[in-house]
Amino acid sequence: MASNVSVQYLGHSCFLVTTPKAKILIDPFLTGNPKAAAKAEDIQCDFILVSHAHADHYGDTVSIAKRTGATVVAVYELALHVGAQGVPVHPLGCGGGGEFPFGRLQLTIAHHTSSVEGPNGPVMLGSPVGFLMRLEGKTIYFAGDTALTMDMQLLGERKQIDLALLPIGDNFTMGPEDAAEAVRFLRPKLSVPMHYNTFPMIEVDPDVFVREAGKHGYKVEVMQPGGILEL
Ligand code: NI
Ligand code: MN
């Protein structure tokens, strides 16, 4: 059967998911991203999902949304922050989900922080989250920036995950060994590493993740920026 869902890796934690119903851009950090596989001004999309407010995820959200008219989906406080800049938004709360034109989207727990730089230092903008998407009969889990957490076990027990997008860069998130443990909790058909080797602080060897997940029979595909996966 022909694939209905394509997932393009645009570098760092940015992915463009395309279905017959919509183009969904996740964590659009392109401008200033040394690994970006596209320019922000060339992206076409209908929805932008933003996992948290850190610049390496929030990135080009507002400029792309203004140009394309895309709706930005984020946790409540971040959605208000984006909406105040004149962009259409859909706020969700962690654990909450909804039906969208492309399918179902639910926010998942991420153990991390979410802040923007204010004049007197960082300002928190709600909880960081991940995304669980049900599109064209496929389930994609985008973990966002997170530590390894037992909550992943709950997801793995209750959902048949086709694709898990997991941070492996260490320092700010899970490293490769913890990400391999996350795979054991999530039991996805396929995993793809993200959030590594963009900057010196998150330099890791993705083969460690491939090897450790493989020890337990789980398949990992290391995508190059620009690469496309068909589900
Ligand atoms: Ni972050
Ligand atoms: Mn990050």
Short mmCIF file of C-alpha atoms and ligand atoms in Angstrom, two decimals:
data_model
loop_
_atom_site.label_atom_id
_atom_site.label_comp_id
_atom_site.label_asym_id
_atom_site.label_seq_id
_atom_site.Cartn_x
_atom_site.Cartn_y
_atom_site.Cartn_z
CA MET A 1 0.00 0.00 0.00
CA ALA A 2 1.27 3.46 -0.84
CA SER A 3 2.40 5.53 2.10
CA ASN A 4 0.14 8.35 3.19
CA VAL A 5 2.44 9.97 5.72
CA SER A 6 5.90 11.36 5.01
CA VAL A 7 8.22 12.72 7.66
CA GLN A 8 11.04 15.01 6.61
CA TYR A 9 13.87 15.79 9.03
CA LEU A 10 14.87 19.45 8.78
CA GLY A 11 17.64 19.31 11.41
CA HIS A 12 17.88 19.52 15.24
CA SER A 13 14.28 18.77 16.39
CA CYS A 14 12.48 20.14 13.34
CA PHE A 15 10.31 17.82 11.26
CA LEU A 16 7.78 18.40 8.50
CA VAL A 17 5.01 15.80 8.51
CA THR A 18 2.93 15.63 5.33
CA THR A 19 -0.37 13.78 4.97
CA PRO A 20 -3.07 14.08 2.28
CA LYS A 21 -4.90 16.40 4.70
CA ALA A 22 -2.21 18.76 5.99
CA LYS A 23 1.41 19.77 6.34
CA ILE A 24 2.46 19.85 9.98
CA LEU A 25 5.70 21.53 10.98
CA ILE A 26 7.22 20.64 14.37
CA ASP A 27 9.67 22.82 16.33
CA PRO A 28 10.73 25.10 13.45
CA PHE A 29 14.24 26.14 14.44
CA LEU A 30 15.74 26.87 11.00
CA THR A 31 17.22 30.39 11.07
CA GLY A 32 20.52 30.13 12.94
CA ASN A 33 20.44 26.34 12.93
CA PRO A 34 23.74 25.12 11.44
CA LYS A 35 22.10 21.80 10.48
CA ALA A 36 18.92 23.26 8.95
CA ALA A 37 17.90 21.52 5.72
CA ALA A 38 15.50 24.29 4.65
CA LYS A 39 15.07 28.03 4.91
CA ALA A 40 12.21 29.30 7.03
CA GLU A 41 10.95 31.42 4.12
CA ASP A 42 10.60 28.35 1.88
CA ILE A 43 8.42 26.30 4.26
CA GLN A 44 4.75 25.74 3.46
CA CYS A 45 2.58 24.33 6.26
CA ASP A 46 -0.91 24.37 7.73
CA PHE A 47 -0.03 23.76 11.39
CA ILE A 48 3.02 24.43 13.55
CA LEU A 49 3.46 22.39 16.72
CA VAL A 50 5.81 23.95 19.26
CA SER A 51 6.95 21.72 22.13
CA HIS A 52 8.33 24.52 24.34
CA ALA A 53 9.58 28.08 24.24
CA HIS A 54 13.35 27.54 24.02
CA ALA A 55 14.79 29.26 20.96
CA ASP A 56 16.04 26.01 19.40
CA HIS A 57 12.37 24.88 19.11
CA TYR A 58 10.30 28.07 18.99
CA GLY A 59 12.69 29.47 16.38
CA ASP A 60 10.88 30.69 13.27
CA THR A 61 7.36 29.90 14.56
CA VAL A 62 5.92 33.40 14.33
CA SER A 63 7.45 34.39 10.97
CA ILE A 64 6.36 31.13 9.29
CA ALA A 65 2.87 31.34 10.82
CA LYS A 66 2.44 34.94 9.68
CA ARG A 67 3.51 34.16 6.11
CA THR A 68 1.60 30.89 5.70
CA GLY A 69 -1.42 31.51 7.93
CA ALA A 70 -0.63 28.27 9.77
CA THR A 71 -2.24 27.68 13.16
CA VAL A 72 0.24 27.30 16.01
CA VAL A 73 -0.54 24.54 18.51
CA ALA A 74 1.21 24.74 21.87
CA VAL A 75 0.65 24.50 25.59
CA TYR A 76 -1.64 27.21 26.95
CA GLU A 77 0.89 29.85 28.10
CA LEU A 78 3.07 29.49 25.02
CA ALA A 79 0.00 29.65 22.77
CA LEU A 80 -1.02 32.93 24.45
CA HIS A 81 2.50 34.29 23.93
CA VAL A 82 2.33 33.41 20.22
CA GLY A 83 -1.27 34.59 19.85
CA ALA A 84 -0.34 38.00 21.25
CA GLN A 85 1.88 38.41 18.18
CA GLY A 86 -1.10 38.20 15.86
CA VAL A 87 -0.91 34.54 14.89
CA PRO A 88 -3.81 32.02 15.01
CA VAL A 89 -3.28 29.57 17.85
CA HIS A 90 -4.85 26.49 19.39
CA PRO A 91 -3.95 26.04 23.07
CA LEU A 92 -3.87 22.60 24.68
CA GLY A 93 -2.98 21.42 28.16
CA CYS A 94 -0.55 18.60 28.92
CA GLY A 95 -2.42 15.29 28.59
CA GLY A 96 -5.17 17.00 26.63
CA GLY A 97 -5.80 16.39 22.99
CA GLY A 98 -8.17 17.22 20.25
CA GLU A 99 -9.34 16.45 16.75
CA PHE A 100 -7.65 18.52 14.09
CA PRO A 101 -8.14 18.48 10.29
CA PHE A 102 -5.12 16.14 10.05
CA GLY A 103 -6.11 13.75 12.86
CA ARG A 104 -5.80 13.57 16.62
CA LEU A 105 -3.09 15.42 18.53
CA GLN A 106 -2.42 15.01 22.25
CA LEU A 107 0.19 16.73 24.40
CA THR A 108 2.45 14.43 26.41
CA ILE A 109 4.60 14.96 29.48
CA ALA A 110 8.17 16.15 28.95
CA HIS A 111 10.59 16.59 31.85
CA HIS A 112 12.43 19.78 30.92
CA THR A 113 11.78 23.55 31.18
CA SER A 114 10.22 26.14 28.86
CA SER A 115 11.35 29.74 28.93
CA VAL A 116 12.06 32.83 26.86
CA GLU A 117 14.62 35.50 27.62
CA GLY A 118 13.02 38.48 29.33
CA PRO A 119 14.73 41.78 30.27
CA ASN A 120 15.52 40.42 33.74
CA GLY A 121 16.35 36.84 32.79
CA PRO A 122 14.36 33.79 31.77
CA VAL A 123 10.55 33.91 31.91
CA MET A 124 8.75 30.56 32.15
CA LEU A 125 6.02 29.92 29.57
CA GLY A 126 4.15 26.88 30.85
CA SER A 127 5.22 23.25 30.78
CA PRO A 128 7.30 21.73 28.02
CA VAL A 129 5.48 18.94 26.18
CA GLY A 130 5.78 16.24 23.57
CA PHE A 131 3.24 15.34 20.89
CA LEU A 132 1.33 12.17 20.21
CA MET A 133 -0.21 12.26 16.75
CA ARG A 134 -2.64 9.88 15.12
CA LEU A 135 -2.52 10.50 11.36
CA GLU A 136 -3.89 8.32 8.56
CA GLY A 137 -3.90 5.30 10.85
CA LYS A 138 -0.29 5.89 12.01
CA THR A 139 0.87 6.95 15.45
CA ILE A 140 3.85 9.28 15.77
CA TYR A 141 5.34 10.26 19.11
CA PHE A 142 7.55 13.36 19.19
CA ALA A 143 9.10 13.46 22.66
CA GLY A 144 10.24 17.10 22.64
CA ASP A 145 13.12 17.93 24.96
CA THR A 146 12.88 15.53 27.87
CA ALA A 147 14.58 13.30 30.36
CA LEU A 148 13.90 9.59 30.35
CA THR A 149 10.65 9.20 32.26
CA MET A 150 8.43 6.36 33.44
CA ASP A 151 5.55 8.15 31.72
CA MET A 152 6.96 6.74 28.48
CA GLN A 153 6.17 3.25 29.74
CA LEU A 154 2.52 4.27 30.05
CA LEU A 155 2.53 5.49 26.45
CA GLY A 156 4.13 2.27 25.25
CA GLU A 157 1.58 0.13 27.09
CA ARG A 158 -1.41 2.03 25.74
CA LYS A 159 -0.44 3.08 22.21
CA GLN A 160 0.93 1.26 19.19
CA ILE A 161 3.62 3.74 18.22
CA ASP A 162 4.78 3.52 14.63
CA LEU A 163 7.47 6.19 14.87
CA ALA A 164 9.18 7.68 17.93
CA LEU A 165 11.24 10.87 17.51
CA LEU A 166 13.56 11.02 20.51
CA PRO A 167 16.22 13.47 21.73
CA ILE A 168 19.63 11.83 22.29
CA GLY A 169 22.01 14.80 22.63
CA ASP A 170 22.58 14.55 26.40
CA ASN A 171 23.41 17.71 28.42
CA PHE A 172 19.91 19.25 28.05
CA THR A 173 17.92 16.04 27.41
CA MET A 174 18.28 12.27 27.45
CA GLY A 175 21.56 10.93 26.14
CA PRO A 176 21.84 7.90 23.84
CA GLU A 177 21.70 5.27 26.61
CA ASP A 178 18.66 6.80 28.29
CA ALA A 179 17.00 7.22 24.90
CA ALA A 180 17.54 3.50 24.25
CA GLU A 181 15.80 2.79 27.55
CA ALA A 182 12.98 5.10 26.40
CA VAL A 183 12.63 2.91 23.31
CA ARG A 184 12.17 -0.13 25.56
CA PHE A 185 9.34 1.71 27.33
CA LEU A 186 7.72 3.03 24.15
CA ARG A 187 8.07 -0.12 21.99
CA PRO A 188 7.86 1.78 18.70
CA LYS A 189 8.18 0.11 15.32
CA LEU A 190 10.86 2.63 14.41
CA SER A 191 12.80 5.31 16.27
CA VAL A 192 14.64 8.34 14.91
CA PRO A 193 17.14 10.35 17.01
CA MET A 194 16.99 14.14 17.16
CA HIS A 195 18.43 17.05 19.17
CA TYR A 196 22.10 16.07 18.85
CA ASN A 197 25.26 17.28 17.05
CA THR A 198 23.74 20.69 16.29
CA PHE A 199 26.04 22.39 18.81
CA PRO A 200 29.21 21.29 20.65
CA MET A 201 27.29 20.85 23.94
CA ILE A 202 25.06 18.15 22.45
CA GLU A 203 27.65 16.21 20.46
CA VAL A 204 27.07 12.47 20.79
CA ASP A 205 27.54 9.37 18.66
CA PRO A 206 24.09 8.29 17.36
CA ASP A 207 25.50 4.80 16.77
CA VAL A 208 25.46 4.30 20.56
CA PHE A 209 21.68 4.80 20.44
CA VAL A 210 21.35 2.49 17.42
CA ARG A 211 23.42 -0.21 19.15
CA GLU A 212 21.77 0.00 22.58
CA ALA A 213 18.22 0.00 21.15
CA GLY A 214 19.24 -2.80 18.79
CA LYS A 215 20.33 -4.99 21.73
CA HIS A 216 16.66 -5.20 22.62
CA GLY A 217 15.46 -5.75 19.07
CA TYR A 218 14.39 -2.17 18.33
CA LYS A 219 15.06 -0.54 14.98
CA VAL A 220 16.53 2.95 14.74
CA GLU A 221 16.97 5.03 11.62
CA VAL A 222 19.49 7.86 11.79
CA MET A 223 18.10 10.50 9.44
CA GLN A 224 20.28 13.11 7.79
CA PRO A 225 18.86 16.65 7.66
CA GLY A 226 16.73 16.81 4.53
CA GLY A 227 16.00 13.08 4.64
CA ILE A 228 12.46 11.79 4.20
CA LEU A 229 10.83 8.77 5.81
CA GLU A 230 7.61 7.25 4.47
CA LEU A 231 5.27 5.68 7.00
NI NI B 1 14.74 22.96 25.42
MN MN B 2 16.32 22.09 22.93
#
